[in-house]
Amino acid sequence: MADLAAQQGMQLSSYLNAKPYRVAGFPTPISSVGARNRLYDNEQVDAFLAGRPIPTLPTEDESEDLLDRRECSAALGISLRTWDKYKATYPILANLLVIVGGVEHWPRIILTQQQTQPTAPGRPERTGGRAASAAVPSRTQ
């Protein structure tokens, strides 16, 4: 929001009070549903403010796409709390962290790479044998 306010020559507080991002036709946020910070595509906002047609966003996933923690946890089928544990456990996640608009993001490719590893986030380590499977309580007991 601070970037949008600055781009339009307004103080952040004035921008938030005026809510020009609620004007009909203003681009939809690209941040995940429920995110605290609303993020917008720069090209779409620039086109809207210049009165040009708003470009469409890509519909196919790209390996370079940046995902926030909600999107990462959803892609792996884990809770937000588990994702936060992964961030602290797997150095590669810290190394590839990108801050966008004050929000942590990771490239999509790290999720697909990690999902193919035997001890990847979201996948338990496979030790094999009956002893390992017997240690996991059954839901039917």
CSV table of C-alpha atoms in Angstrom, one decimal:
chain,number,residue,atom,x,y,z
A,1,MET,CA,0.0,0.0,0.0
A,2,ALA,CA,2.9,2.4,0.8
A,3,ASP,CA,4.2,1.8,-2.8
A,4,LEU,CA,0.8,2.5,-4.3
A,5,ALA,CA,0.4,5.7,-2.2
A,6,ALA,CA,3.9,6.9,-3.2
A,7,GLN,CA,3.2,6.1,-6.8
A,8,GLN,CA,0.1,8.3,-6.7
A,9,GLY,CA,1.8,11.1,-4.8
A,10,MET,CA,-0.1,10.6,-1.6
A,11,GLN,CA,0.8,10.0,2.1
A,12,LEU,CA,0.0,6.5,3.2
A,13,SER,CA,-2.6,7.6,5.7
A,14,SER,CA,-4.4,9.7,3.1
A,15,TYR,CA,-4.3,6.8,0.6
A,16,LEU,CA,-5.7,4.4,3.1
A,17,ASN,CA,-8.5,6.8,4.0
A,18,ALA,CA,-9.4,7.6,0.4
A,19,LYS,CA,-9.2,3.9,-0.6
A,20,PRO,CA,-8.6,4.5,-4.4
A,21,TYR,CA,-7.8,0.8,-4.8
A,22,ARG,CA,-11.6,0.2,-4.4
A,23,VAL,CA,-12.4,2.2,-7.5
A,24,ALA,CA,-14.2,0.1,-10.2
A,25,GLY,CA,-11.7,-1.5,-12.5
A,26,PHE,CA,-8.7,-1.3,-10.2
A,27,PRO,CA,-6.6,-4.4,-10.5
A,28,THR,CA,-7.3,-7.3,-8.1
A,29,PRO,CA,-4.6,-8.0,-5.5
A,30,ILE,CA,-2.3,-10.8,-6.3
A,31,SER,CA,-1.6,-11.7,-2.7
A,32,SER,CA,-3.1,-14.8,-1.3
A,33,VAL,CA,-6.6,-14.8,0.2
A,34,GLY,CA,-6.4,-13.8,3.9
A,35,ALA,CA,-3.0,-12.1,3.6
A,36,ARG,CA,-2.4,-9.1,5.8
A,37,ASN,CA,-0.6,-7.1,3.1
A,38,ARG,CA,-2.3,-6.7,-0.2
A,39,LEU,CA,0.1,-6.9,-3.1
A,40,TYR,CA,-0.7,-5.8,-6.6
A,41,ASP,CA,1.0,-6.5,-10.0
A,42,ASN,CA,3.0,-3.4,-11.0
A,43,GLU,CA,2.2,-3.7,-14.7
A,44,GLN,CA,-1.5,-3.9,-14.0
A,45,VAL,CA,-1.5,-0.9,-11.7
A,46,ASP,CA,0.6,1.2,-14.0
A,47,ALA,CA,-1.8,0.4,-16.9
A,48,PHE,CA,-4.9,1.2,-14.8
A,49,LEU,CA,-3.4,4.6,-13.7
A,50,ALA,CA,-2.4,5.5,-17.2
A,51,GLY,CA,-5.8,4.6,-18.6
A,52,ARG,CA,-4.5,1.7,-20.7
A,53,PRO,CA,-6.0,-1.8,-20.9
A,54,ILE,CA,-5.0,-3.9,-17.9
A,55,PRO,CA,-2.8,-6.8,-19.0
A,56,THR,CA,-3.9,-10.2,-17.9
A,57,LEU,CA,-1.9,-12.3,-15.5
A,58,PRO,CA,-0.4,-15.6,-16.6
A,59,THR,CA,-2.7,-18.5,-15.9
A,60,GLU,CA,0.0,-21.2,-15.9
A,61,ASP,CA,2.3,-21.9,-13.0
A,62,GLU,CA,5.9,-20.9,-13.6
A,63,SER,CA,8.9,-22.1,-11.7
A,64,GLU,CA,9.9,-18.5,-11.0
A,65,ASP,CA,6.5,-17.6,-9.4
A,66,LEU,CA,6.9,-16.3,-5.9
A,67,LEU,CA,4.6,-17.9,-3.3
A,68,ASP,CA,3.9,-16.6,0.2
A,69,ARG,CA,3.7,-18.9,3.2
A,70,ARG,CA,0.0,-19.5,2.8
A,71,GLU,CA,0.5,-20.6,-0.8
A,72,CYS,CA,3.6,-22.7,0.1
A,73,SER,CA,1.8,-24.5,2.9
A,74,ALA,CA,-1.3,-25.1,0.7
A,75,ALA,CA,0.9,-26.5,-2.1
A,76,LEU,CA,2.5,-29.0,0.2
A,77,GLY,CA,-0.7,-29.8,2.0
A,78,ILE,CA,0.6,-28.8,5.4
A,79,SER,CA,-0.4,-26.3,8.1
A,80,LEU,CA,1.0,-22.8,8.3
A,81,ARG,CA,2.6,-23.8,11.6
A,82,THR,CA,4.4,-26.7,9.9
A,83,TRP,CA,5.6,-24.4,7.1
A,84,ASP,CA,7.1,-22.1,9.8
A,85,LYS,CA,8.9,-25.1,11.2
A,86,TYR,CA,10.2,-26.0,7.8
A,87,LYS,CA,11.6,-22.4,7.4
A,88,ALA,CA,13.6,-22.9,10.5
A,89,THR,CA,14.7,-26.4,9.6
A,90,TYR,CA,15.6,-26.3,5.9
A,91,PRO,CA,18.5,-23.9,5.1
A,92,ILE,CA,17.5,-23.8,1.4
A,93,LEU,CA,14.3,-22.1,2.3
A,94,ALA,CA,16.2,-19.4,4.2
A,95,ASN,CA,18.6,-19.0,1.3
A,96,LEU,CA,15.8,-18.6,-1.3
A,97,LEU,CA,13.7,-16.3,0.8
A,98,VAL,CA,12.6,-13.1,-1.1
A,99,ILE,CA,10.8,-10.2,0.7
A,100,VAL,CA,8.2,-8.5,-1.5
A,101,GLY,CA,6.2,-5.7,0.0
A,102,GLY,CA,7.3,-6.8,3.5
A,103,VAL,CA,6.0,-10.3,2.9
A,104,GLU,CA,8.1,-13.5,2.8
A,105,HIS,CA,8.0,-15.4,-0.5
A,106,TRP,CA,9.8,-18.4,-2.0
A,107,PRO,CA,10.1,-19.4,-5.7
A,108,ARG,CA,7.7,-22.1,-6.7
A,109,ILE,CA,10.5,-24.3,-8.0
A,110,ILE,CA,11.8,-25.0,-4.5
A,111,LEU,CA,8.5,-26.7,-3.7
A,112,THR,CA,8.6,-29.0,-6.7
A,113,GLN,CA,12.3,-29.7,-6.1
A,114,GLN,CA,11.7,-30.5,-2.4
A,115,GLN,CA,8.7,-32.7,-3.2
A,116,THR,CA,10.9,-35.0,-5.2
A,117,GLN,CA,13.4,-35.5,-2.4
A,118,PRO,CA,12.8,-38.4,0.0
A,119,THR,CA,13.1,-36.2,3.1
A,120,ALA,CA,11.4,-33.2,1.6
A,121,PRO,CA,9.3,-30.8,3.6
A,122,GLY,CA,5.8,-32.4,3.7
A,123,ARG,CA,7.1,-35.9,3.3
A,124,PRO,CA,8.1,-38.1,6.2
A,125,GLU,CA,11.5,-39.8,6.0
A,126,ARG,CA,11.1,-43.3,4.8
A,127,THR,CA,12.8,-45.8,7.0
A,128,GLY,CA,10.9,-48.9,5.9
A,129,GLY,CA,10.0,-52.0,7.7
A,130,ARG,CA,7.2,-53.0,10.1
A,131,ALA,CA,8.8,-51.3,13.1
A,132,ALA,CA,8.6,-47.8,11.4
A,133,SER,CA,5.0,-48.3,10.4
A,134,ALA,CA,4.0,-49.8,13.8
A,135,ALA,CA,5.2,-46.6,15.5
A,136,VAL,CA,2.5,-44.6,13.8
A,137,PRO,CA,-0.8,-45.1,15.7
A,138,SER,CA,-3.7,-46.2,13.6
A,139,ARG,CA,-6.9,-44.1,13.5
A,140,THR,CA,-9.0,-47.2,13.9
A,141,GLN,CA,-7.5,-48.2,17.3
